[in-house]
Structure formats: structure tokens, C-alpha cells
Amino acid sequence: MSIKPVKTAVFPVGGQGTRFLPATKAMPKEMLPVVDKPLLQYAVDEALAAGIERLVFVTARGKGALEDYFDVARELVDSLTAKGKTAELATLEETQIEPGRMVYVRQQEPAGLGHAVWCARHVVGRDAFAVLLPDELLWNPASPALKEMHDAYMKLGGNIISVLEVPEEHTHRYGIVSPGRRDGLITEVSALVEKPARGTAPSRLAAIGRYILQPEVMDVLALGKRGAGNEIQLTDAMAEMIGNQPFHALTFTGTRFDCGDKAGHVTANIALALEREDVGPAVREWLRAQQF
Ligand code: G1P
């Protein structure tokens, strides 16, 4: 059976972002900038680079700014055009997505990541799909994470998740892989456990928010079984598919910033700013002058 390219990506963006209060009191956390682009834009760019055509956002109350962001800002376009501000107009164009490619569904209760993904089931249909957690900024401009996963998927089929080795003392924060056979960056997944208790993790290979999944995961999620934190966990649903379908982990080789965490978010801003020609020199100069 030939493997079809993945065309749909789900972005769970319903979270309240309490770790970033007060900033997130009146704006979605996904709109927090890294340099000058909202966090969500990085994940969307990554999906588009992997050939994704349909973007499904699982939102919640108070997340309306996300819909406006990907829309045409007509008044702004008109006034920038009148002033001849072509560079700014080009920047705006990069954020616009063709009508019909964005779909917004609401997660009506905060019942976990698995529940958020399940909310997208009617849009996803019966094809393989991707999931991207925008909090995780996976930075590898030369070879974006989802594109690398998709290349592996076209050879292996089944399910593929992105992983990274984390320190032993952090394993309780993640979905952790129980590894099977390894072949370079690809590891067979023989089991998965969500947020294992300290000292019980089967490895240090942690899921870092990128998934290519078969639609059967929706059938498992539909059962609504609660797991860690009394939430419906995506990791638990994936774990049930192991053995019935191929399941692999691909180790990410770029730089990962956990932007769900304040320190990670600040670090991402510094690191990406340093790479930029416009702001990099000033930031570098300031850093050099500090006596750390
Ligand atoms: C979620 C997943 C977890 C994964 C993590 C990556 O957890 O449930 O398996 O390792 O994202 O960031 P959360 O950070 O939402 O608690």
C-alpha cells in the first residue's frame, strides 16, 4: 500500500497560559512574540514547510485574537498601501493564510491534550494527520522538524513522534518512550508513558510536541479514558496503538526551546534575536557588556 502525504495538522491552542499571567490575561499565550513573530507562527511555518495544506486550530473561549491574526487586516493593509510601506506589507502577507485552509474548532472543557485532539476528529477524517504543540519551538530552519518527520513517515508509515533526550530529573514532565530497536535517529517505540513518577522512566527519550498519527487514535480518544492529572492524554491513546501499527520516534537534531516555560521563552528570544541581522548586533553587544 502506498503511503499518502499528510495534509492536515492540528494545533491545540485552547490552554489558558496561566504560567504567563498577567500577559495572558487579555491575549492568548500563543500570541506571545519570539522576537517579532507570535509563537504560533513558528509552528504554522513549520507545518507549511512540511507540505501541510489544512490547519486545524483547537481553540477555546478568549482565543479570538488567533483567528484575527491569520485573517487579512484590511484597514492596516489600506493605510500601509497609502503610505507606500512595502516592507511592512510584505511582512503582513506572510501571516495570511488562504481562505478555507484554516479551520477553528472549540474545546469546550479543559480535559487534556488528548481531548483537544479528539475535538478535531470530524475535520481530520480518516487520514493520517500531524499534531504540533506551539509551546515547543523546534528551531531548525535548514530542515524543519515536521518536514524531517514527514520524510521518515513516507518511508515507514504508521505513527512517528519527535523526541529528544532530556535529563533524568526532568522525565516526569513528559511523555516518555520505552525504546525498542534503534537505527540512527529512528527508534522503535515499544511503549509510552505519560509523566512517569520520578525514578520510574523507561528512558530519557521525551516527546517534544510533534506527532504524525494514524486516524485510529481518534477511536481510542473517543473512549475518554482519563490518565495523568485526571486528563484525557494523547500519550495514553498512542500507547494503545503500539503493536497494531508501526510506531517510531525520530530524534530531533535542531535546537528546542520550551516556550511554555518563562526561562525557555526568554532564551528563545535571545537565541533567535542573535541570529537576526537587524537586532542581533545590538543584543550581542549588550550581552558582551554584562558581567555574568
Ligand atoms: C504535553 C504531552 C507530553 C509531552 C509534552 C511536550 O505535556 O502530554 O507527553 O511530552 O507536551 O511539551 P504538557 O506539557 O502539556 O503537560
XYZ file of C-alpha atoms and ligand atoms in Angstrom:
308
model
C 0.000 0.000 0.000
C 1.451 3.381 -0.946
C 1.765 5.991 1.786
C -0.099 9.248 1.174
C 1.480 12.574 2.202
C -0.015 14.140 5.335
C -2.113 17.206 4.539
C -3.817 18.113 7.832
C -2.243 19.471 11.015
C -3.930 20.021 14.373
C -2.734 22.799 16.684
C -4.084 22.517 20.239
C -4.282 26.168 21.309
C -7.002 26.112 23.942
C -4.741 26.336 27.009
C -5.175 29.247 29.428
C -1.493 30.094 29.622
C -1.585 30.696 33.370
C 2.210 30.466 33.554
C 2.410 33.713 31.605
C -0.005 35.797 33.655
C -0.537 38.708 33.626
C 0.473 38.869 29.910
C -2.081 36.175 29.060
C -4.946 37.830 30.921
C -6.087 39.526 27.724
C -4.195 37.681 24.963
C -3.647 34.036 24.018
C -0.241 32.726 25.087
C 0.328 31.572 21.506
C 0.451 35.256 20.516
C 3.435 35.997 22.773
C 6.231 37.075 20.451
C 9.580 35.456 19.929
C 11.472 38.490 18.598
C 8.656 39.862 16.398
C 6.583 36.818 15.433
C 3.948 35.172 17.619
C 4.928 31.757 18.908
C 2.133 30.159 16.899
C 3.543 31.487 13.627
C 6.677 29.373 14.074
C 4.633 26.183 14.353
C 2.461 27.175 11.381
C 5.552 27.915 9.266
C 6.956 24.525 10.253
C 3.730 22.789 9.195
C 3.593 24.613 5.861
C 7.237 23.674 5.203
C 6.222 20.034 5.636
C 3.539 20.319 2.951
C 0.549 20.689 5.278
C -2.458 22.203 3.499
C -5.164 22.273 6.141
C -4.569 23.846 9.559
C -6.966 22.946 12.357
C -6.843 25.093 15.480
C -8.441 23.695 18.598
C -9.216 26.909 20.449
C -11.279 27.937 23.453
C -13.098 30.999 24.782
C -10.957 34.113 24.774
C -8.767 32.967 21.877
C -10.402 35.111 19.186
C -7.154 37.015 18.538
C -5.790 33.875 16.876
C -8.468 33.987 14.177
C -7.882 37.680 13.550
C -4.163 37.111 13.320
C -4.353 34.815 10.271
C -7.006 36.938 8.578
C -6.491 39.949 6.295
C -6.129 43.142 8.370
C -7.912 45.270 5.772
C -7.597 48.711 7.440
C -3.906 48.103 8.120
C -3.266 46.973 4.534
C -5.050 50.055 3.184
C -3.148 52.511 5.363
C 0.242 50.851 4.722
C -0.502 50.859 0.974
C -1.392 54.555 1.067
C 1.909 55.283 2.821
C 3.915 53.092 0.417
C 5.223 50.894 3.256
C 6.079 47.867 1.129
C 8.326 46.069 3.649
C 5.581 46.093 6.300
C 3.020 44.963 3.714
C 5.238 42.015 2.793
C 5.529 41.066 6.476
C 1.747 41.089 6.791
C 1.344 38.936 3.707
C 3.490 36.222 5.260
C 0.909 35.842 8.041
C -2.088 35.483 5.761
C -3.427 32.071 5.018
C -5.620 31.388 2.036
C -9.312 31.238 2.955
C -10.588 27.716 3.548
C -7.257 26.327 4.741
C -7.783 27.312 8.378
C -10.397 25.577 10.480
C -11.233 26.561 14.048
C -12.926 24.187 16.473
C -13.622 24.847 20.134
C -12.513 22.692 23.018
C -15.364 23.286 25.424
C -13.671 21.991 28.559
C -10.018 21.758 29.603
C -9.967 17.948 29.606
C -6.407 17.418 28.372
C -4.310 17.231 25.212
C -5.963 14.011 24.037
C -9.370 15.624 24.369
C -8.188 18.668 22.391
C -7.008 16.440 19.542
C -10.272 14.467 19.625
C -12.194 17.753 19.186
C -10.689 17.928 15.674
C -11.858 14.435 14.644
C -14.529 15.492 12.141
C -12.132 17.791 10.343
C -9.303 15.254 10.338
C -11.471 12.465 8.920
C -9.849 9.094 8.216
C -6.399 10.165 7.019
C -3.109 10.377 8.897
C -2.602 13.811 10.446
C 0.008 15.853 12.276
C -0.205 17.462 15.710
C 2.007 20.403 16.657
C 2.184 21.882 20.158
C 3.124 25.522 19.557
C 4.676 25.916 23.043
C 7.511 23.794 21.759
C 9.618 25.909 19.419
C 11.682 23.421 17.427
C 14.239 25.533 15.643
C 15.963 24.019 12.658
C 15.427 26.405 9.729
C 17.505 24.314 7.309
C 15.451 21.192 7.992
C 12.236 21.873 9.961
C 11.220 19.187 12.461
C 7.882 18.200 10.937
C 9.414 18.019 7.463
C 12.061 15.573 8.752
C 9.346 13.534 10.452
C 7.292 13.563 7.268
C 10.259 12.315 5.222
C 10.606 9.437 7.696
C 6.850 8.832 7.587
C 6.846 8.454 3.810
C 9.274 5.541 4.272
C 7.965 3.967 7.471
C 4.245 4.814 7.559
C 2.375 4.308 10.826
C 2.972 6.792 13.623
C 6.006 8.996 14.219
C 6.748 11.244 17.166
C 9.583 13.697 17.664
C 11.787 13.058 20.703
C 14.799 14.420 22.484
C 16.891 13.090 25.367
C 16.110 15.088 28.494
C 17.924 14.972 31.848
C 16.736 12.114 34.086
C 15.395 14.610 36.646
C 13.047 16.109 34.019
C 11.467 12.896 32.719
C 8.405 13.290 34.984
C 7.313 16.323 32.907
C 6.971 14.488 29.594
C 5.583 11.608 27.610
C 8.478 9.114 27.707
C 9.356 6.413 25.189
C 10.208 2.855 26.094
C 12.719 2.240 23.301
C 12.987 -0.788 21.041
C 15.458 -1.212 18.189
C 17.472 1.876 17.220
C 18.624 2.771 13.722
C 20.433 6.130 13.742
C 17.922 8.805 14.715
C 14.961 6.414 14.426
C 13.908 4.416 17.493
C 11.148 1.835 17.579
C 8.624 2.713 20.266
C 7.658 -0.324 22.324
C 5.657 1.574 24.950
C 4.841 5.123 26.025
C 4.181 6.536 29.458
C 2.845 9.990 30.270
C 4.687 11.833 33.027
C 6.219 8.821 34.802
C 6.814 9.183 38.537
C 10.368 10.224 39.392
C 12.809 7.352 39.085
C 10.472 5.155 37.006
C 11.010 6.470 33.448
C 11.843 3.710 30.927
C 14.324 6.055 29.156
C 15.246 9.704 28.817
C 13.601 9.979 25.368
C 10.857 12.569 25.748
C 8.069 13.514 23.329
C 8.541 17.164 22.356
C 5.225 18.118 20.838
C 5.293 16.892 17.241
C 3.304 13.883 16.127
C 2.249 12.185 12.885
C -0.604 9.875 13.764
C -2.994 7.430 12.176
C -6.698 8.302 12.451
C -7.390 5.256 14.669
C -6.014 7.314 17.565
C -9.306 9.231 17.419
C -11.213 5.994 18.106
C -9.119 5.391 21.218
C -9.538 9.005 22.354
C -13.304 8.700 21.880
C -13.367 6.261 24.805
C -12.492 9.252 27.011
C -10.228 7.344 29.403
C -8.589 9.614 31.973
C -4.878 9.342 32.749
C -2.201 11.502 34.396
C -3.663 14.592 36.082
C -7.144 13.096 35.513
C -6.926 14.327 31.908
C -7.517 12.535 28.605
C -3.921 12.056 27.493
C -2.750 11.796 23.902
C 0.179 9.694 25.109
C -2.151 7.050 26.569
C -4.151 6.810 23.335
C -0.953 6.471 21.289
C 0.314 3.808 23.685
C -2.750 1.680 22.919
C -1.934 1.661 19.212
C 1.581 0.257 19.666
C 1.698 -3.319 18.445
C -1.182 -2.818 15.997
C 0.607 -0.223 13.882
C 4.231 0.782 13.228
C 5.350 3.303 15.862
C 8.638 5.180 15.696
C 10.376 8.077 17.399
C 12.632 10.431 15.467
C 15.277 12.263 17.491
C 15.224 15.986 16.791
C 18.625 17.390 15.832
C 17.917 21.131 15.956
C 17.511 23.449 18.934
C 14.447 23.094 21.113
C 13.011 25.914 23.208
C 10.304 25.101 25.732
C 8.319 28.303 25.345
C 5.660 27.052 27.755
C 8.229 27.942 30.388
C 9.309 31.537 31.116
C 13.039 30.816 31.029
C 12.635 28.841 27.787
C 10.668 31.669 26.222
C 13.233 34.311 27.194
C 16.046 32.058 25.939
C 14.273 31.595 22.591
C 14.007 35.366 22.236
C 17.718 35.840 22.884
C 18.831 32.964 20.667
C 16.657 33.914 17.697
C 17.453 37.609 18.101
C 21.179 36.803 17.942
C 20.628 35.095 14.575
C 18.986 38.161 13.082
C 20.852 40.784 11.080
C 18.614 43.636 12.230
C 18.575 43.141 16.018
C 21.402 40.616 16.512
C 24.349 43.059 16.749
C 22.682 45.240 19.426
C 21.671 42.248 21.529
C 25.129 40.706 21.205
C 26.759 43.966 22.239
C 24.557 44.233 25.333
C 25.257 40.610 26.290
C 29.012 41.097 25.883
C 28.957 44.116 28.176
C 27.315 42.154 31.008
C 29.469 40.728 33.767
C 27.764 37.370 34.270
C 2.403 17.510 26.679
C 2.308 15.987 26.462
C 3.629 15.322 26.823
C 4.765 15.955 26.040
C 4.782 17.471 26.287
C 5.806 18.138 25.404
O 2.513 17.730 28.063
O 1.242 15.481 27.226
O 3.552 13.944 26.524
O 5.985 15.363 26.418
O 3.503 18.057 25.996
O 5.887 19.503 25.690
P 2.237 19.176 28.743
O 3.478 19.974 28.548
O 1.057 19.768 28.024
O 1.967 18.895 30.182
